[in-house]
XYZ file of C-alpha atoms in Angstrom:
450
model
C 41.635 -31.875 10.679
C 41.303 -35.569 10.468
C 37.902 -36.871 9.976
C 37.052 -39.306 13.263
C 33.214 -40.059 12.698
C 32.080 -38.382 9.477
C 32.600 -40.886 6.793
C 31.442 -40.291 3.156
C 27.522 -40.110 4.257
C 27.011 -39.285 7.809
C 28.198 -41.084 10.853
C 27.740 -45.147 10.052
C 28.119 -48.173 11.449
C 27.293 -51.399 13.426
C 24.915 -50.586 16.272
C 26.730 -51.004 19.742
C 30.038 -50.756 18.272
C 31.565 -47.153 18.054
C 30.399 -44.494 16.887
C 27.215 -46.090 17.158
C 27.329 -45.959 20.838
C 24.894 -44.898 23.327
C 27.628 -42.403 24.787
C 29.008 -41.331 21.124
C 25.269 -40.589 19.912
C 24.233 -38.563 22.784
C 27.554 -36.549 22.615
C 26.885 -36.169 18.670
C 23.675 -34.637 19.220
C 24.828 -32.784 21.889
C 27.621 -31.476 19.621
C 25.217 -31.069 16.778
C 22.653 -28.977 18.603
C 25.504 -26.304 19.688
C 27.003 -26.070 16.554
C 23.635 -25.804 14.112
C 21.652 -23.909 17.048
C 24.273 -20.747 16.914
C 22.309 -17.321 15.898
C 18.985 -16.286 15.206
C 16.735 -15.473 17.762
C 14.950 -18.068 20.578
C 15.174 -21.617 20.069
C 16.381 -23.289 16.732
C 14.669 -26.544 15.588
C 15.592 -29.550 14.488
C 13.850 -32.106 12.675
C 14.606 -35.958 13.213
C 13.596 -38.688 10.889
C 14.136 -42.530 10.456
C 13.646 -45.598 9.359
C 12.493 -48.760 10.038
C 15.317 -50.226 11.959
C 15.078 -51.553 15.454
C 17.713 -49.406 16.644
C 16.298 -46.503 15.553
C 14.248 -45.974 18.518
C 17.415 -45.971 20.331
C 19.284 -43.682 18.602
C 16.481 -41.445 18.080
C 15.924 -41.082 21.947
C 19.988 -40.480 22.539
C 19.945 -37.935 19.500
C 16.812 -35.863 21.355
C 18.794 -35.949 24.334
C 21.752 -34.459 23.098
C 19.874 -31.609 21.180
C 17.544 -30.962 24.276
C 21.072 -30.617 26.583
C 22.147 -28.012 23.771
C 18.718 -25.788 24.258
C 17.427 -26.764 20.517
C 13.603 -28.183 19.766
C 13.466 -31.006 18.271
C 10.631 -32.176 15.875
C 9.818 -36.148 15.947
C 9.067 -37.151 12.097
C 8.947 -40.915 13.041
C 10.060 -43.613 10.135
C 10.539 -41.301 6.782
C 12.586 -41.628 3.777
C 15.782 -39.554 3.647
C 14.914 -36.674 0.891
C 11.508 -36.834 2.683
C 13.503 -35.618 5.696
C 15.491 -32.893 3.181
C 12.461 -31.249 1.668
C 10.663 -31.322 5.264
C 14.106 -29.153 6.926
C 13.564 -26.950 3.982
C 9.977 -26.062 3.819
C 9.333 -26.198 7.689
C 12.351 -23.794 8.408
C 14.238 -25.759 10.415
C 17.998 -25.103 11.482
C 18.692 -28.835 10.215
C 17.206 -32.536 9.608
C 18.645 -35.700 11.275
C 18.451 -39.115 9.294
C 18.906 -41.939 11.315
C 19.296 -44.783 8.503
C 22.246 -46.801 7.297
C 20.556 -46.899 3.674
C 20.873 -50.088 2.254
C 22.840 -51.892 4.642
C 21.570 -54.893 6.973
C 19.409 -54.245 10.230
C 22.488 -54.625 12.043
C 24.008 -51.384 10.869
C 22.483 -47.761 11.685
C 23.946 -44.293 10.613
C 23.182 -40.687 11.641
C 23.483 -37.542 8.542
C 22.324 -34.363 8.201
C 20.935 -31.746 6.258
C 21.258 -28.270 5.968
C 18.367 -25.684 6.102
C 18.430 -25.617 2.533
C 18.130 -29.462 2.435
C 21.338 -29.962 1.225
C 24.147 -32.211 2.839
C 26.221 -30.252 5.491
C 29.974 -28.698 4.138
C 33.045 -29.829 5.201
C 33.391 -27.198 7.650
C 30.362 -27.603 9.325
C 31.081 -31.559 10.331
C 34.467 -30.818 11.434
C 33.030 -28.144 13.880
C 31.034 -31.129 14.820
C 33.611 -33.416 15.505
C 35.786 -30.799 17.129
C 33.030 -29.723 19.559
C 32.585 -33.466 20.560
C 36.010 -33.306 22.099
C 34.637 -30.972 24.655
C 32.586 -32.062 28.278
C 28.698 -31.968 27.577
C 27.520 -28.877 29.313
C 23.676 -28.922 29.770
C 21.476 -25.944 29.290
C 19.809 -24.752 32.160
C 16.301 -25.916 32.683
C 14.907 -22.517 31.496
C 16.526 -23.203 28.167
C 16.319 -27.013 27.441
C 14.956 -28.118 24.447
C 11.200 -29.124 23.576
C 10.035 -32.219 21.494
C 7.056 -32.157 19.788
C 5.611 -34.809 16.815
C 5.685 -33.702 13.238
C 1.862 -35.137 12.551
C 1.076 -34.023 8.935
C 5.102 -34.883 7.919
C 3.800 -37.921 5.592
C 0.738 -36.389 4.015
C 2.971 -33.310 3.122
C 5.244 -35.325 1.827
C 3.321 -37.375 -0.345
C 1.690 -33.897 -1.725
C 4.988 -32.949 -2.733
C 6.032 -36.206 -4.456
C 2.928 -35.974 -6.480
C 3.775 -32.229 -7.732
C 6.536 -32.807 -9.608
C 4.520 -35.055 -12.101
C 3.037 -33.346 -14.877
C -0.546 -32.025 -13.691
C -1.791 -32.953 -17.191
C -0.918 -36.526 -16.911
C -1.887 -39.863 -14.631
C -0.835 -43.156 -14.135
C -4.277 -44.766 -15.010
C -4.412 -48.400 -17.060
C -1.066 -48.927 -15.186
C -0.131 -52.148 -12.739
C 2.908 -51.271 -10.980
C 4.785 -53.554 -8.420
C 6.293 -51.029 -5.543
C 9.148 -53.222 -3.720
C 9.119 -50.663 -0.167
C 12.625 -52.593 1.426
C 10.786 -53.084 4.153
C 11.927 -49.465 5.087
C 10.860 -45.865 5.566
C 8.851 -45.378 2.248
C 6.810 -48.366 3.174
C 3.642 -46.372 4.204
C 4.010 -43.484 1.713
C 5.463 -45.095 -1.545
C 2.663 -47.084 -2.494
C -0.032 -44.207 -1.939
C 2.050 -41.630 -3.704
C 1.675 -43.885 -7.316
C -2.002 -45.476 -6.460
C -3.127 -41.623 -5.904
C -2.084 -40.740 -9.540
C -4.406 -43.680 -10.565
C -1.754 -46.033 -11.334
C -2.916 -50.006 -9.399
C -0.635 -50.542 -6.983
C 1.119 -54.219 -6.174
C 3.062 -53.286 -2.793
C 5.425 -55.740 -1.385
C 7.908 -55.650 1.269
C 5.917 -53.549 2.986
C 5.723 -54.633 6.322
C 8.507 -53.781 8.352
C 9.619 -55.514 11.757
C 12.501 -53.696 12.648
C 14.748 -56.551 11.267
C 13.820 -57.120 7.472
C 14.695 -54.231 6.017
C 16.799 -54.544 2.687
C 16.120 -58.534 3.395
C 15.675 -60.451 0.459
C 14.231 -57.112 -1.578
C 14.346 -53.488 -1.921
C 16.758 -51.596 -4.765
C 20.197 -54.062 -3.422
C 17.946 -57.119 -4.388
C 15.861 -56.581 -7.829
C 15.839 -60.208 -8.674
C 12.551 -60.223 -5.726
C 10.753 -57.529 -7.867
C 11.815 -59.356 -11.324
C 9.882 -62.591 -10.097
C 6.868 -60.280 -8.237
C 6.533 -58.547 -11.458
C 6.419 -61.629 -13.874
C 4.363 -63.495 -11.390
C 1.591 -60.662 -11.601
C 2.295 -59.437 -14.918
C 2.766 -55.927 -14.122
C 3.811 -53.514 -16.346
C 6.928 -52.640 -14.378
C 8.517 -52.746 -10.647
C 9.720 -49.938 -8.587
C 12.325 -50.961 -6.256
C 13.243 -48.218 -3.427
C 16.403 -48.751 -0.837
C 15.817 -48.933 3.167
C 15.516 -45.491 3.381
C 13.869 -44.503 0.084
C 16.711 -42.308 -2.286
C 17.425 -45.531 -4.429
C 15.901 -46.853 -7.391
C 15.649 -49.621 -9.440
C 13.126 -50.484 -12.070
C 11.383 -54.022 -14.289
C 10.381 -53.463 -17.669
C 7.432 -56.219 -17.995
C 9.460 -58.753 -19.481
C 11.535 -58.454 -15.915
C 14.727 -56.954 -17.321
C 16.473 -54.795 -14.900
C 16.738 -50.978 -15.276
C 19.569 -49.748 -13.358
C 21.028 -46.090 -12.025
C 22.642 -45.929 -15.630
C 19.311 -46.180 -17.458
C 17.795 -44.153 -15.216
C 19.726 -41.527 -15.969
C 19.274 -42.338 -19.875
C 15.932 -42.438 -20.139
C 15.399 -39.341 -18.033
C 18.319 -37.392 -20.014
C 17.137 -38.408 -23.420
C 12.904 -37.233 -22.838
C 14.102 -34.133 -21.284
C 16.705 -32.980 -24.347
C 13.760 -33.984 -26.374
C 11.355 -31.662 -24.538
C 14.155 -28.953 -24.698
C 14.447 -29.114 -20.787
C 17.751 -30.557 -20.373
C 19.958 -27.936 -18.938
C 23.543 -28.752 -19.887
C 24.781 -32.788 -19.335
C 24.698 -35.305 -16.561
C 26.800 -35.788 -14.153
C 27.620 -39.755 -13.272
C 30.460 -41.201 -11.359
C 33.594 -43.549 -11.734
C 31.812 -46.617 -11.663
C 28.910 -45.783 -14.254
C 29.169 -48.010 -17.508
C 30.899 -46.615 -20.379
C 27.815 -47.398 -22.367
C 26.292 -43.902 -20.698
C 28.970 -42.140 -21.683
C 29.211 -43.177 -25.285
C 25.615 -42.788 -25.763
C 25.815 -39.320 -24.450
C 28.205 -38.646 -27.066
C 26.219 -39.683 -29.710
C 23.537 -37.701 -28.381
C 25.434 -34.942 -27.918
C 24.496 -34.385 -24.175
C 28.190 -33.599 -21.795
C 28.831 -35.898 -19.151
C 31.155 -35.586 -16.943
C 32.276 -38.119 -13.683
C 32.499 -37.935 -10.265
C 33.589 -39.170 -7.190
C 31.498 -42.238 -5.880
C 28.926 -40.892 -3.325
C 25.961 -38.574 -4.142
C 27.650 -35.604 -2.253
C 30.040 -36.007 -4.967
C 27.736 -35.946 -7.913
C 25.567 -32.867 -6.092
C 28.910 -31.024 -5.913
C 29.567 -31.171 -9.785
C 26.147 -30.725 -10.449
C 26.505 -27.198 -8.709
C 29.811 -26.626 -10.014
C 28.630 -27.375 -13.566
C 25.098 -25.541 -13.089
C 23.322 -28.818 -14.420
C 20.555 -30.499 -12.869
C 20.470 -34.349 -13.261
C 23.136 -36.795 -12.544
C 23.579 -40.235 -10.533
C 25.289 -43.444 -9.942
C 24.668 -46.764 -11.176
C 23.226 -47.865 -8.136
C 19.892 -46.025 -8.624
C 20.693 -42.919 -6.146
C 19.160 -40.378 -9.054
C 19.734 -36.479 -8.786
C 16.939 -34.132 -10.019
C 17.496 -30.568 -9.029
C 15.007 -28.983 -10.165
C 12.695 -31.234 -8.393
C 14.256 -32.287 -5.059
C 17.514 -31.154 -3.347
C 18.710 -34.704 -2.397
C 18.595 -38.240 -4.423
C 14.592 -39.262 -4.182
C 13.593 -42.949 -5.752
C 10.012 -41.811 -5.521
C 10.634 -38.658 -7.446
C 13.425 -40.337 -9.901
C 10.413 -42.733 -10.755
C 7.820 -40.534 -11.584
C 10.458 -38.829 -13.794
C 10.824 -42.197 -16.055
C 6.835 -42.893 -15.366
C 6.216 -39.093 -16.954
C 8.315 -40.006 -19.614
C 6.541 -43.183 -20.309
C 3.627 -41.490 -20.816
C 4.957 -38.546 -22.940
C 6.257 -40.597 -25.684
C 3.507 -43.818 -25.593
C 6.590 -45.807 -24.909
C 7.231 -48.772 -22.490
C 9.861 -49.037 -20.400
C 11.291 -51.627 -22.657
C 11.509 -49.221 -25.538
C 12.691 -46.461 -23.537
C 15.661 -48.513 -22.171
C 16.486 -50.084 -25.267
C 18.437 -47.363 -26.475
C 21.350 -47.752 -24.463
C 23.849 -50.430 -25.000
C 25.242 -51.667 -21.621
C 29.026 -53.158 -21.304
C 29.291 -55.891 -19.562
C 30.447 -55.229 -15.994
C 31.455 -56.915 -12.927
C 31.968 -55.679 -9.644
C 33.445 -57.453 -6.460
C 33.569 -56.537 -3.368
C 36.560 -57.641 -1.318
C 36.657 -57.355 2.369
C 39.866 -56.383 4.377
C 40.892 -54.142 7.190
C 40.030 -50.298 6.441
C 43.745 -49.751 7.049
C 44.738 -51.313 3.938
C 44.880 -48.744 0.821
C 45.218 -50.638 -2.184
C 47.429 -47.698 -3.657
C 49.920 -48.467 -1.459
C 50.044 -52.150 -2.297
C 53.017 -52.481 -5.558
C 51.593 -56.056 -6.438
C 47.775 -54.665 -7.169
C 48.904 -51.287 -8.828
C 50.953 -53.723 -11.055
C 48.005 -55.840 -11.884
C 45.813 -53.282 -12.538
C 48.608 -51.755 -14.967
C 48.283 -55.420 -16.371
C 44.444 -55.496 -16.890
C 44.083 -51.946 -18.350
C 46.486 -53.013 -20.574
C 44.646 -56.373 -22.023
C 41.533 -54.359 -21.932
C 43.554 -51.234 -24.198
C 40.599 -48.612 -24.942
C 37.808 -51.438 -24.688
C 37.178 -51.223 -21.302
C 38.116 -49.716 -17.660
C 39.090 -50.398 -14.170
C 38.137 -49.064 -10.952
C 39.380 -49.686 -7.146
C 37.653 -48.064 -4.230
C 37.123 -48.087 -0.778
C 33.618 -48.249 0.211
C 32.812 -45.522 2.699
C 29.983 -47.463 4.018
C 31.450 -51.094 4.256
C 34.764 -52.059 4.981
C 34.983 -53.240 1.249
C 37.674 -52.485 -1.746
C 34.722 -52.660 -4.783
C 37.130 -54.187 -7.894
C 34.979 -53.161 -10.887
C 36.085 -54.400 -14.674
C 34.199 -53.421 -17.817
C 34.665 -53.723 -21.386
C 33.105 -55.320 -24.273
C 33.797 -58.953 -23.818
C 32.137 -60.535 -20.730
C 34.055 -63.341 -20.641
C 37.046 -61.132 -20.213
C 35.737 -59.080 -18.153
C 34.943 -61.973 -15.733
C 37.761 -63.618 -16.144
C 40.185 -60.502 -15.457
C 37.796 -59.245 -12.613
C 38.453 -62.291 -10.602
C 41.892 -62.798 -10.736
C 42.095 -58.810 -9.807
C 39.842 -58.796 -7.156
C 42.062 -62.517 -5.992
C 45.388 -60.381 -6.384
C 43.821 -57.608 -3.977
C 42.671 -60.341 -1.318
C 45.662 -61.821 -1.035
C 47.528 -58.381 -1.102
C 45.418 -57.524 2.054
C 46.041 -61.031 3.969
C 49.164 -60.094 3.744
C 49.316 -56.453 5.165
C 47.249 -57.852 7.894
């Protein structure tokens, strides 16, 4: 069956246009209730989450609508970061968790996803049954059977709790100065207490949403704001989380970047050290070759997905590892969270920090990064660039200047109606110049098929 809403992460896109529809989100939660309420016994119970978007109190009123039609309860956690919504489904029992977030995109956007009972993204199957019972009239439970909703109170404070346990008990963040960039999104009010209450000294910024600001000029899609915050206060580091709190990005004090890839490095590399690193990492097309030759040396198997984290979780459980991630900063730690978590990915690097006396600096200094450029062309989601004869010839043509010095990668975003054109190798000014005049061939491929 052909996929109508569910795109790569949940149901996305610009509010008022479909599916982000008043009539389209009520009949999703409708659907959703009937499908994820089926068996046990009395009423099963939802959980539903946000953040800091304007829209959100729309789409959080049509969602508890639906799932009150379909006879489920529904529990209101208010503006909370995505894993924090995966690891609340899990420990309260709940039949599932709604996330109403579009991530990193712009205030104007708004998505819905879902999570298991396990906290775990939904299968295949389970979406599709969805979709397929959204085709159907909304029936309404009888009044005897409607759903309740009820606030989540404690959600935050739980939350934070948990965050906290998966740092070494033995250790603290004391003598640190830490910048936490928020994104003006759902970590805001829980970010900067989870590092201040391990004694680090907390510099919060973009903390103060207004429904509009989110991602705006900061957060994990903008680390150049945390760079100069950092500097200006001379911090030891930055934490930069997304709008809805599983990205990270990281400053060393001298306000170099640390991206997904030496994330992933540094975390890797302290836990084969400590003898906890159970089999390789998992990363995904567009993570820099660099990672992958240092894992060589190192002698830790990695292996690449699909872009996405479903992707990544998916080989992670096929592979029976535990860490893996994508460039972008959406880290994977299984053995502490079941989701990508920028709080928890952080306090992984921050524990490793203080296990071997290192900075940041050091730590990411071990990785040599190709140069890499990615750009994102914008077209009509109809156009598939494997179709198109004139850009499969000029990628032929690139990957053969670059030989076995570099790569290239086309994709459709899932979130964006984007084709990301992505050239690495070990000369930038290649790399530059052969990523623009591919990314020029696929715009004008695209004009074209218009």
């Amino acid at each position: 069956m052909k996929r109508r809403y569910f795109g790569t992460d949940g149901v996305r896109g610009k509010v008022g246009e479909e599916p982000i529809t008043p009539e389209t989100v009520l009949k999703l939660g409708w659907a959703a209730g009937c499908v994820l309420g089926k068996g046990g016994s009395g009423h099963a119970k939802i959980l539903i989450g946000k953040d800091t978007r304007v829209s959100g109190y729309l789409l959080e009123s049509l969602l508890e609508a639906g799932l009150s039609a379909a006879g489920v309860d529904i529990r209101l956690l208010g503006p909370m970061p995505t894993p924090a919504i995966a690891y609340l489904t899990r420990t309260a029992r709940a039949r599932a968790g709604i996330v109403i977030s579009a991530s990193h995109n712009p205030y104007e956007d708004n998505g819905i996803k879902f999570f298991s009972s396990d906290g775990t993204k939904l299968p295949d199957d389970v979406e599709l049954a969805i979709e397929e019972k959204m085709q159907q009239p909304l029936t309404t439970a009888g009044p005897d059977a409607l759903g309740k909703a009820k606030r989540y109170d404690d959600a935050g404070g739980r939350y934070i709790e948990f965050c906290k346990s998966t740092f070494p008990h033995r250790m603290n963040l004391e003598g640190l100065k830490i910048v936490v960039d928020c994104a003006n999104g759902a970590a805001y009010h829980l970010a900067p207490l989870v590092f201040s209450e391990l004694g680090a000294e907390v510099i919060a910024v973009a903390n103060e949403p207004d429904g509009f600001n989110i991602n705006r000029h900061c957060g994990a899609t903008f680390p150049i704001f945390l760079k100069k915050t950092v500097l200006a206060h001379k911090a030891d580091l930055g934490i930069a989380l997304d709008g809805d709190g599983d990205r990270l990005i990281m400053v060393d004090r001298q306000g170099e970047i640390v991206d997904g890839d030496h994330l992933l490095y540094i975390i890797a590399t302290d836990r084969k050290r400590a003898g906890r690193l159970h089999g390789g990492i998992v990363g995904t097309l567009m993570s820099n070759l660099g990672l992958e030759h240092a894992c060589g040396k190192l002698d830790i198997p990695f292996q690449r997905a699909a872009v996405g984290d479903r992707y990544v979780l998916s080989m992670l459980n096929e592979q029976g590892w535990e860490l893996g991630g994508e460039t972008s900063g959406h880290i994977i730690c299984l053995d502490r969270s079941t989701t990508g978590d920028g709080i928890i990915a952080a306090l992984q690097v921050l524990a490793a920090m203080r296990e071997s006396g290192k900075t940041l600096a050091e730590l990411r200094s071990g990785l040599d990064i190709y140069p890499q450029v990615m750009i994102n062309v914008r077209m009509d989601r109809r156009f598939d660039v494997k179709e198109s004869l004139r850009v499969q010839q000029a990628i032929k043509a690139v990957e053969g200047e670059l030989a076995d010095t570099g790569r290239v990668v086309l994709r459709a975003s899932g979130t964006e109606p984007v084709v990301r054109v992505m050239v690495e190798g070990r000369d930038v000014a290649q790399v530059e110049r052969l990523s623009r005049s591919l990314a020029d061939t696929v715009k004008r491929a695209a004009e074209e098929a218009a």
